[in-house]
């Protein structure tokens, strides 16, 4: 058994026995991760639907509540995440020619992701202090209190679920960074790298829609 | 330059972010939502096309991506039409009101 593992480790792009060729294996891996991302969209989907429902039925309260989110930190976070997607895409290109450059770009991606999570934590702290977390402590203008509480329930559910995904993405990216740095290319091979990049871009895509939903509606006052 | 494409897409994404941020402060009612959603779709299209390489992907991958969005559309269309036509009950937990006796029917 152990001999078999050692032989596998010597070749970077070993084709598993169920595949005819490396090309087929690559296609299967890419297709598989896209199916996974499709199910991820189903995961976020009901929360998006809940948001649209609330936005339509409590539009005034949602507008008032969204003005209480921190647009400066939200915009900064959007910029961080979009930049991290660009560095991840560059890392995918770099991976094909130079593992050394790819390591630095992966590290930059992970750091941008960590930066996002830190900023998000600062926002949560601020919102907790302002009594915007749904529950017994929640307080808001009486006229909009019910709708606003629903907005903040969705806000924490959506951003929390997104932050969990990003945390997983950061952990995987750091794993890839350190394995690639140590030359463990069986783990951090090109195929798995592309899968990681697809996942990272998906997390970015979710945020692209969360940003206008949670920070921008009726920002100027309607 | 090797990373030219990524740089150009990143510049485009940042420009769109600046646009959507700026447009959010205008007082134009429903158009705020239209503009910010359109820009979000544009940003998503850039990421999917140039970072996730969707146009160069195999047909099966594009079908998977399309199916995901299509299923989300079904969720929104069917569940959404249910909720959209449903009345919000103000306070279903309110105690029942004392009703005045029904007046006797006139002959």
mmCIF file of C-alpha atoms in Angstrom:
data_model
loop_
_atom_site.group_PDB
_atom_site.id
_atom_site.type_symbol
_atom_site.label_atom_id
_atom_site.label_comp_id
_atom_site.label_asym_id
_atom_site.label_seq_id
_atom_site.Cartn_x
_atom_site.Cartn_y
_atom_site.Cartn_z
ATOM 1 C CA UNK A 1 0.000 0.000 0.000
ATOM 2 C CA UNK A 2 2.580 2.534 1.072
ATOM 3 C CA UNK A 3 4.667 1.785 -2.013
ATOM 4 C CA UNK A 4 1.689 2.709 -4.182
ATOM 5 C CA UNK A 5 1.296 6.032 -2.418
ATOM 6 C CA UNK A 6 4.974 6.847 -2.963
ATOM 7 C CA UNK A 7 4.757 6.130 -6.689
ATOM 8 C CA UNK A 8 1.730 8.413 -6.948
ATOM 9 C CA UNK A 9 3.620 11.209 -5.263
ATOM 10 C CA UNK A 10 6.300 11.190 -7.953
ATOM 11 C CA UNK A 11 4.020 12.208 -10.790
ATOM 12 C CA UNK A 12 2.217 15.501 -10.539
ATOM 13 C CA UNK A 13 -0.632 14.811 -12.892
ATOM 14 C CA UNK A 14 -1.329 11.167 -12.248
ATOM 15 C CA UNK A 15 -4.442 10.035 -14.092
ATOM 16 C CA UNK A 16 -6.792 8.088 -11.817
ATOM 17 C CA UNK A 17 -7.722 4.637 -13.112
ATOM 18 C CA UNK A 18 -11.362 5.523 -13.844
ATOM 19 C CA UNK A 19 -10.296 8.095 -16.451
ATOM 20 C CA UNK A 20 -9.038 7.452 -19.993
ATOM 21 C CA UNK A 21 -6.838 10.521 -20.141
ATOM 22 C CA UNK A 22 -5.655 13.572 -18.222
ATOM 23 C CA UNK A 23 -7.947 15.720 -20.371
ATOM 24 C CA UNK A 24 -10.977 13.645 -19.389
ATOM 25 C CA UNK A 25 -9.983 13.774 -15.738
ATOM 26 C CA UNK A 26 -9.611 17.542 -15.938
ATOM 27 C CA UNK A 27 -13.041 17.898 -17.551
ATOM 28 C CA UNK A 28 -14.639 15.670 -14.920
ATOM 29 C CA UNK A 29 -13.039 17.666 -12.091
ATOM 30 C CA UNK A 30 -14.171 20.997 -13.539
ATOM 31 C CA UNK A 31 -17.676 19.691 -14.209
ATOM 32 C CA UNK A 32 -17.858 18.278 -10.680
ATOM 33 C CA UNK A 33 -16.949 21.557 -9.042
ATOM 34 C CA UNK A 34 -19.482 23.444 -11.171
ATOM 35 C CA UNK A 35 -22.193 21.012 -10.022
ATOM 36 C CA UNK A 36 -21.065 21.705 -6.457
ATOM 37 C CA UNK A 37 -21.243 25.453 -7.079
ATOM 38 C CA UNK A 38 -24.753 25.007 -8.513
ATOM 39 C CA UNK A 39 -25.850 23.334 -5.273
ATOM 40 C CA UNK A 40 -24.166 26.168 -3.366
ATOM 41 C CA UNK A 41 -26.379 28.615 -5.240
ATOM 42 C CA UNK A 42 -29.390 26.558 -4.120
ATOM 43 C CA UNK A 43 -28.017 26.934 -0.576
ATOM 44 C CA UNK A 44 -27.963 30.737 -0.817
ATOM 45 C CA UNK A 45 -31.095 30.908 -3.007
ATOM 46 C CA UNK A 46 -33.825 30.744 -0.327
ATOM 47 C CA UNK A 47 -32.133 33.545 1.613
ATOM 48 C CA UNK A 48 -32.092 35.661 -1.552
ATOM 49 C CA UNK A 49 -35.793 34.886 -2.059
ATOM 50 C CA UNK A 50 -36.503 35.812 1.566
ATOM 51 C CA UNK A 51 -34.741 39.104 0.958
ATOM 52 C CA UNK A 52 -36.780 39.861 -2.179
ATOM 53 C CA UNK A 53 -39.983 39.042 -0.254
ATOM 54 C CA UNK A 54 -39.033 41.375 2.595
ATOM 55 C CA UNK A 55 -37.881 44.085 0.220
ATOM 56 C CA UNK A 56 -41.278 43.980 -1.518
ATOM 57 C CA UNK A 57 -43.488 43.731 1.572
ATOM 58 C CA UNK A 58 -41.518 45.956 3.971
ATOM 59 C CA UNK A 59 -39.796 48.219 1.444
ATOM 60 C CA UNK A 60 -39.753 51.306 3.690
ATOM 61 C CA UNK A 61 -38.384 49.390 6.672
ATOM 62 C CA UNK A 62 -35.768 47.606 4.515
ATOM 63 C CA UNK A 63 -34.689 50.956 3.092
ATOM 64 C CA UNK A 64 -34.411 52.484 6.567
ATOM 65 C CA UNK A 65 -32.575 49.428 7.920
ATOM 66 C CA UNK A 66 -30.070 49.282 5.056
ATOM 67 C CA UNK A 67 -29.061 52.879 5.811
ATOM 68 C CA UNK A 68 -27.818 51.603 9.187
ATOM 69 C CA UNK A 69 -25.229 49.284 7.603
ATOM 70 C CA UNK A 70 -21.730 50.758 7.262
ATOM 71 C CA UNK A 71 -21.345 51.659 3.575
ATOM 72 C CA UNK A 72 -17.678 52.678 3.931
ATOM 73 C CA UNK A 73 -16.656 49.294 5.354
ATOM 74 C CA UNK A 74 -18.990 47.476 2.942
ATOM 75 C CA UNK A 75 -17.432 49.192 -0.069
ATOM 76 C CA UNK A 76 -13.920 48.578 1.259
ATOM 77 C CA UNK A 77 -14.785 44.903 1.647
ATOM 78 C CA UNK A 78 -16.160 44.715 -1.895
ATOM 79 C CA UNK A 79 -12.916 46.205 -3.197
ATOM 80 C CA UNK A 80 -10.866 43.721 -1.121
ATOM 81 C CA UNK A 81 -12.829 40.739 -2.401
ATOM 82 C CA UNK A 82 -12.804 41.833 -6.060
ATOM 83 C CA UNK A 83 -9.044 42.361 -5.797
ATOM 84 C CA UNK A 84 -8.613 38.931 -4.190
ATOM 85 C CA UNK A 85 -10.464 37.375 -7.126
ATOM 86 C CA UNK A 86 -8.062 39.105 -9.514
ATOM 87 C CA UNK A 87 -5.006 37.843 -7.586
ATOM 88 C CA UNK A 88 -6.518 34.347 -7.514
ATOM 89 C CA UNK A 89 -7.077 34.465 -11.290
ATOM 90 C CA UNK A 90 -3.473 35.667 -11.718
ATOM 91 C CA UNK A 91 -2.284 32.828 -9.458
ATOM 92 C CA UNK A 92 -4.048 30.339 -11.742
ATOM 93 C CA UNK A 93 -2.191 31.788 -14.739
ATOM 94 C CA UNK A 94 1.098 31.858 -12.785
ATOM 95 C CA UNK A 95 0.678 28.240 -11.625
ATOM 96 C CA UNK A 96 1.221 27.061 -15.206
ATOM 97 C CA UNK A 97 4.621 28.745 -15.522
ATOM 98 C CA UNK A 98 6.094 29.510 -12.105
ATOM 99 C CA UNK A 99 5.145 27.931 -8.785
ATOM 100 C CA UNK A 100 7.127 30.655 -6.960
ATOM 101 C CA UNK A 101 5.010 33.514 -8.337
ATOM 102 C CA UNK A 102 1.863 31.439 -7.736
ATOM 103 C CA UNK A 103 2.811 31.064 -4.059
ATOM 104 C CA UNK A 104 3.031 34.847 -3.606
ATOM 105 C CA UNK A 105 -0.223 35.478 -5.443
ATOM 106 C CA UNK A 106 -2.012 32.787 -3.400
ATOM 107 C CA UNK A 107 -0.670 34.339 -0.205
ATOM 108 C CA UNK A 108 -1.909 37.767 -1.323
ATOM 109 C CA UNK A 109 -5.328 36.244 -2.063
ATOM 110 C CA UNK A 110 -5.525 34.621 1.379
ATOM 111 C CA UNK A 111 -4.437 37.860 3.094
ATOM 112 C CA UNK A 112 -7.071 39.867 1.220
ATOM 113 C CA UNK A 113 -9.634 37.269 2.336
ATOM 114 C CA UNK A 114 -8.465 37.584 5.947
ATOM 115 C CA UNK A 115 -8.662 41.376 5.602
ATOM 116 C CA UNK A 116 -12.269 40.994 4.474
ATOM 117 C CA UNK A 117 -13.119 38.843 7.494
ATOM 118 C CA UNK A 118 -11.467 41.310 9.893
ATOM 119 C CA UNK A 119 -13.439 44.230 8.428
ATOM 120 C CA UNK A 120 -16.608 42.134 8.581
ATOM 121 C CA UNK A 121 -15.920 41.412 12.244
ATOM 122 C CA UNK A 122 -15.519 45.151 12.916
ATOM 123 C CA UNK A 123 -18.888 45.740 11.252
ATOM 124 C CA UNK A 124 -20.552 43.013 13.340
ATOM 125 C CA UNK A 125 -19.101 44.554 16.485
ATOM 126 C CA UNK A 126 -20.442 47.984 15.543
ATOM 127 C CA UNK A 127 -23.895 46.578 14.725
ATOM 128 C CA UNK A 128 -23.989 44.630 17.980
ATOM 129 C CA UNK A 129 -23.211 47.833 19.893
ATOM 130 C CA UNK A 130 -25.949 49.686 18.000
ATOM 131 C CA UNK A 131 -28.457 46.977 19.068
ATOM 132 C CA UNK A 132 -29.055 45.923 15.458
ATOM 133 C CA UNK A 133 -28.634 42.186 16.102
ATOM 134 C CA UNK A 134 -32.112 40.574 15.961
ATOM 135 C CA UNK A 135 -33.449 39.374 19.283
ATOM 136 C CA UNK A 136 -34.562 40.758 22.621
ATOM 137 C CA UNK A 137 -31.955 43.537 22.545
ATOM 138 C CA UNK A 138 -32.937 44.760 19.061
ATOM 139 C CA UNK A 139 -34.005 48.379 18.964
ATOM 140 C CA UNK A 140 -35.049 50.501 15.999
ATOM 141 C CA UNK A 141 -37.481 53.315 15.116
ATOM 142 C CA UNK A 142 -40.849 51.941 16.253
ATOM 143 C CA UNK A 143 -42.539 52.430 12.868
ATOM 144 C CA UNK A 144 -40.028 50.190 11.067
ATOM 145 C CA UNK A 145 -38.936 47.898 13.911
ATOM 146 C CA UNK A 146 -40.506 44.634 12.601
ATOM 147 C CA UNK A 147 -39.338 45.006 9.008
ATOM 148 C CA UNK A 148 -35.913 46.265 10.108
ATOM 149 C CA UNK A 149 -35.468 43.266 12.386
ATOM 150 C CA UNK A 150 -36.249 41.000 9.436
ATOM 151 C CA UNK A 151 -33.690 42.913 7.347
ATOM 152 C CA UNK A 152 -31.021 42.429 9.991
ATOM 153 C CA UNK A 153 -31.924 38.769 10.397
ATOM 154 C CA UNK A 154 -31.287 38.329 6.655
ATOM 155 C CA UNK A 155 -28.205 40.550 6.858
ATOM 156 C CA UNK A 156 -26.582 38.403 9.533
ATOM 157 C CA UNK A 157 -27.685 35.123 7.920
ATOM 158 C CA UNK A 158 -26.432 36.084 4.455
ATOM 159 C CA UNK A 159 -23.155 37.710 5.500
ATOM 160 C CA UNK A 160 -22.561 34.969 8.099
ATOM 161 C CA UNK A 161 -23.048 32.196 5.550
ATOM 162 C CA UNK A 162 -20.851 34.106 3.107
ATOM 163 C CA UNK A 163 -18.162 34.653 5.765
ATOM 164 C CA UNK A 164 -18.196 30.919 6.564
ATOM 165 C CA UNK A 165 -17.593 30.164 2.875
ATOM 166 C CA UNK A 166 -14.819 32.722 2.729
ATOM 167 C CA UNK A 167 -13.226 31.282 5.873
ATOM 168 C CA UNK A 168 -13.163 27.846 4.205
ATOM 169 C CA UNK A 169 -11.716 29.478 1.078
ATOM 170 C CA UNK A 170 -8.975 31.229 3.074
ATOM 171 C CA UNK A 171 -8.078 27.981 4.898
ATOM 172 C CA UNK A 172 -7.830 26.051 1.615
ATOM 173 C CA UNK A 173 -5.816 28.836 -0.024
ATOM 174 C CA UNK A 174 -3.333 28.856 2.875
ATOM 175 C CA UNK A 175 -3.053 25.047 2.608
ATOM 176 C CA UNK A 176 -2.283 25.402 -1.089
ATOM 177 C CA UNK A 177 0.213 28.203 -0.431
ATOM 178 C CA UNK A 178 2.234 26.205 2.097
ATOM 179 C CA UNK A 179 2.091 22.934 0.169
ATOM 180 C CA UNK A 180 3.163 24.600 -3.050
ATOM 181 C CA UNK A 181 5.942 26.466 -1.217
ATOM 182 C CA UNK A 182 7.261 23.141 0.084
ATOM 183 C CA UNK A 183 7.009 21.618 -3.357
ATOM 184 C CA UNK A 184 4.219 19.209 -2.430
ATOM 185 C CA UNK A 185 2.681 19.428 -5.841
ATOM 186 C CA UNK A 186 0.560 16.298 -5.492
ATOM 187 C CA UNK A 187 -1.736 18.143 -3.130
ATOM 188 C CA UNK A 188 -1.412 21.542 -4.766
ATOM 189 C CA UNK A 189 -1.494 20.352 -8.375
ATOM 190 C CA UNK A 190 -2.786 22.457 -11.239
ATOM 191 C CA UNK A 191 -6.134 20.715 -11.395
ATOM 192 C CA UNK A 192 -6.949 21.216 -7.710
ATOM 193 C CA UNK A 193 -5.651 24.778 -7.926
ATOM 194 C CA UNK A 194 -8.207 25.551 -10.650
ATOM 195 C CA UNK A 195 -10.968 24.049 -8.504
ATOM 196 C CA UNK A 196 -9.943 26.219 -5.563
ATOM 197 C CA UNK A 197 -9.971 29.265 -7.851
ATOM 198 C CA UNK A 198 -13.497 28.455 -9.088
ATOM 199 C CA UNK A 199 -14.712 28.168 -5.491
ATOM 200 C CA UNK A 200 -13.050 31.466 -4.585
ATOM 201 C CA UNK A 201 -14.636 33.250 -7.542
ATOM 202 C CA UNK A 202 -18.038 31.837 -6.574
ATOM 203 C CA UNK A 203 -17.712 33.299 -3.073
ATOM 204 C CA UNK A 204 -16.812 36.602 -4.737
ATOM 205 C CA UNK A 205 -19.904 36.338 -6.998
ATOM 206 C CA UNK A 206 -22.185 35.930 -3.969
ATOM 207 C CA UNK A 207 -20.713 39.061 -2.404
ATOM 208 C CA UNK A 208 -21.135 41.034 -5.660
ATOM 209 C CA UNK A 209 -24.903 40.601 -5.173
ATOM 210 C CA UNK A 210 -24.921 40.997 -1.388
ATOM 211 C CA UNK A 211 -23.227 44.395 -1.614
ATOM 212 C CA UNK A 212 -26.062 46.262 -3.425
ATOM 213 C CA UNK A 213 -28.733 44.270 -1.531
ATOM 214 C CA UNK A 214 -27.478 45.116 1.942
ATOM 215 C CA UNK A 215 -25.656 48.445 1.558
ATOM 216 C CA UNK A 216 -26.995 50.371 -1.411
ATOM 217 C CA UNK A 217 -30.823 50.262 -1.390
ATOM 218 C CA UNK A 218 -32.214 53.724 -0.591
ATOM 219 C CA UNK A 219 -28.804 54.902 0.551
ATOM 220 C CA UNK A 220 -29.564 58.422 -0.667
ATOM 221 C CA UNK A 221 -32.907 58.372 1.115
ATOM 222 C CA UNK A 222 -35.143 56.967 -1.625
ATOM 223 C CA UNK B 1 2.617 41.261 -19.978
ATOM 224 C CA UNK B 2 1.435 37.929 -18.614
ATOM 225 C CA UNK B 3 -1.273 39.204 -16.248
ATOM 226 C CA UNK B 4 -2.647 41.876 -18.571
ATOM 227 C CA UNK B 5 -6.091 40.279 -18.796
ATOM 228 C CA UNK B 6 -6.460 40.056 -15.005
ATOM 229 C CA UNK B 7 -5.321 43.676 -14.629
ATOM 230 C CA UNK B 8 -7.845 44.927 -17.208
ATOM 231 C CA UNK B 9 -10.716 42.958 -15.650
ATOM 232 C CA UNK B 10 -9.731 44.184 -12.173
ATOM 233 C CA UNK B 11 -9.738 47.811 -13.416
ATOM 234 C CA UNK B 12 -13.173 47.239 -14.922
ATOM 235 C CA UNK B 13 -14.482 45.742 -11.679
ATOM 236 C CA UNK B 14 -13.165 48.684 -9.654
ATOM 237 C CA UNK B 15 -14.707 51.179 -12.101
ATOM 238 C CA UNK B 16 -18.078 49.392 -11.790
ATOM 239 C CA UNK B 17 -17.763 49.429 -7.992
ATOM 240 C CA UNK B 18 -17.113 53.192 -8.039
ATOM 241 C CA UNK B 19 -20.129 53.655 -10.350
ATOM 242 C CA UNK B 20 -22.516 51.630 -8.207
ATOM 243 C CA UNK B 21 -21.261 53.378 -5.051
ATOM 244 C CA UNK B 22 -21.801 56.791 -6.613
ATOM 245 C CA UNK B 23 -25.200 55.947 -8.098
ATOM 246 C CA UNK B 24 -26.464 54.734 -4.708
ATOM 247 C CA UNK B 25 -26.504 58.319 -3.379
ATOM 248 C CA UNK B 26 -28.829 59.624 -6.126
ATOM 249 C CA UNK B 27 -32.461 60.029 -5.118
ATOM 250 C CA UNK B 28 -34.136 58.271 -8.023
ATOM 251 C CA UNK B 29 -36.414 55.760 -6.279
ATOM 252 C CA UNK B 30 -36.743 52.396 -7.982
ATOM 253 C CA UNK B 31 -33.966 53.267 -10.435
ATOM 254 C CA UNK B 32 -31.446 52.883 -7.608
ATOM 255 C CA UNK B 33 -32.305 49.195 -7.418
ATOM 256 C CA UNK B 34 -32.314 48.818 -11.222
ATOM 257 C CA UNK B 35 -28.888 50.473 -11.584
ATOM 258 C CA UNK B 36 -27.217 48.655 -8.683
ATOM 259 C CA UNK B 37 -28.582 45.274 -9.820
ATOM 260 C CA UNK B 38 -27.535 45.878 -13.447
ATOM 261 C CA UNK B 39 -24.015 46.784 -12.299
ATOM 262 C CA UNK B 40 -23.916 43.681 -10.072
ATOM 263 C CA UNK B 41 -24.852 41.528 -13.082
ATOM 264 C CA UNK B 42 -22.121 43.243 -15.137
ATOM 265 C CA UNK B 43 -19.527 42.563 -12.415
ATOM 266 C CA UNK B 44 -20.672 38.941 -12.129
ATOM 267 C CA UNK B 45 -20.440 38.568 -15.924
ATOM 268 C CA UNK B 46 -16.834 39.860 -15.880
ATOM 269 C CA UNK B 47 -15.855 37.424 -13.112
ATOM 270 C CA UNK B 48 -17.571 34.455 -14.777
ATOM 271 C CA UNK B 49 -16.216 35.217 -18.243
ATOM 272 C CA UNK B 50 -12.598 36.140 -17.459
ATOM 273 C CA UNK B 51 -11.824 34.617 -14.053
ATOM 274 C CA UNK B 52 -13.934 31.453 -14.190
ATOM 275 C CA UNK B 53 -13.374 31.030 -17.951
ATOM 276 C CA UNK B 54 -16.979 30.056 -18.573
ATOM 277 C CA UNK B 55 -17.032 30.817 -22.341
ATOM 278 C CA UNK B 56 -14.023 28.528 -22.946
ATOM 279 C CA UNK B 57 -15.383 25.770 -20.714
ATOM 280 C CA UNK B 58 -16.879 22.547 -21.986
ATOM 281 C CA UNK B 59 -20.545 22.444 -22.886
ATOM 282 C CA UNK B 60 -21.405 20.332 -19.839
ATOM 283 C CA UNK B 61 -19.917 22.988 -17.543
ATOM 284 C CA UNK B 62 -21.932 25.729 -19.218
ATOM 285 C CA UNK B 63 -25.076 23.599 -18.867
ATOM 286 C CA UNK B 64 -24.339 23.179 -15.117
ATOM 287 C CA UNK B 65 -23.903 26.945 -14.705
ATOM 288 C CA UNK B 66 -27.070 27.681 -16.678
ATOM 289 C CA UNK B 67 -29.059 25.080 -14.727
ATOM 290 C CA UNK B 68 -28.032 26.676 -11.421
ATOM 291 C CA UNK B 69 -29.362 30.080 -12.454
ATOM 292 C CA UNK B 70 -32.423 28.499 -14.093
ATOM 293 C CA UNK B 71 -33.342 26.593 -10.904
ATOM 294 C CA UNK B 72 -32.954 29.814 -8.923
ATOM 295 C CA UNK B 73 -35.350 31.390 -11.433
ATOM 296 C CA UNK B 74 -37.879 28.585 -10.823
ATOM 297 C CA UNK B 75 -37.581 29.109 -7.056
ATOM 298 C CA UNK B 76 -38.196 32.834 -7.486
ATOM 299 C CA UNK B 77 -41.030 32.402 -9.999
ATOM 300 C CA UNK B 78 -43.062 29.772 -8.173
ATOM 301 C CA UNK B 79 -42.402 30.573 -4.496
ATOM 302 C CA UNK B 80 -42.311 34.264 -5.357
ATOM 303 C CA UNK B 81 -45.734 34.233 -7.039
ATOM 304 C CA UNK B 82 -47.160 32.475 -3.984
ATOM 305 C CA UNK B 83 -45.787 35.041 -1.556
ATOM 306 C CA UNK B 84 -46.554 37.998 -3.827
ATOM 307 C CA UNK B 85 -50.258 37.143 -3.903
ATOM 308 C CA UNK B 86 -50.497 36.442 -0.183
ATOM 309 C CA UNK B 87 -51.800 39.086 2.209
ATOM 310 C CA UNK B 88 -49.654 39.928 5.251
ATOM 311 C CA UNK B 89 -51.775 39.394 8.349
ATOM 312 C CA UNK B 90 -51.004 42.264 10.679
ATOM 313 C CA UNK B 91 -51.302 40.407 13.965
ATOM 314 C CA UNK B 92 -52.717 36.908 13.800
ATOM 315 C CA UNK B 93 -51.979 36.487 17.514
ATOM 316 C CA UNK B 94 -54.373 39.312 18.479
ATOM 317 C CA UNK B 95 -57.133 38.148 20.870
ATOM 318 C CA UNK B 96 -60.523 37.831 19.120
ATOM 319 C CA UNK B 97 -62.585 40.998 19.217
ATOM 320 C CA UNK B 98 -65.971 41.155 20.873
ATOM 321 C CA UNK B 99 -68.466 41.482 18.044
ATOM 322 C CA UNK B 100 -71.772 43.224 18.397
ATOM 323 C CA UNK B 101 -74.747 40.862 18.126
ATOM 324 C CA UNK B 102 -75.961 40.294 14.594
ATOM 325 C CA UNK B 103 -79.066 42.441 14.053
ATOM 326 C CA UNK B 104 -82.216 40.417 13.397
ATOM 327 C CA UNK B 105 -82.933 40.076 9.707
ATOM 328 C CA UNK B 106 -85.629 42.440 8.441
ATOM 329 C CA UNK B 107 -88.651 40.984 6.720
#
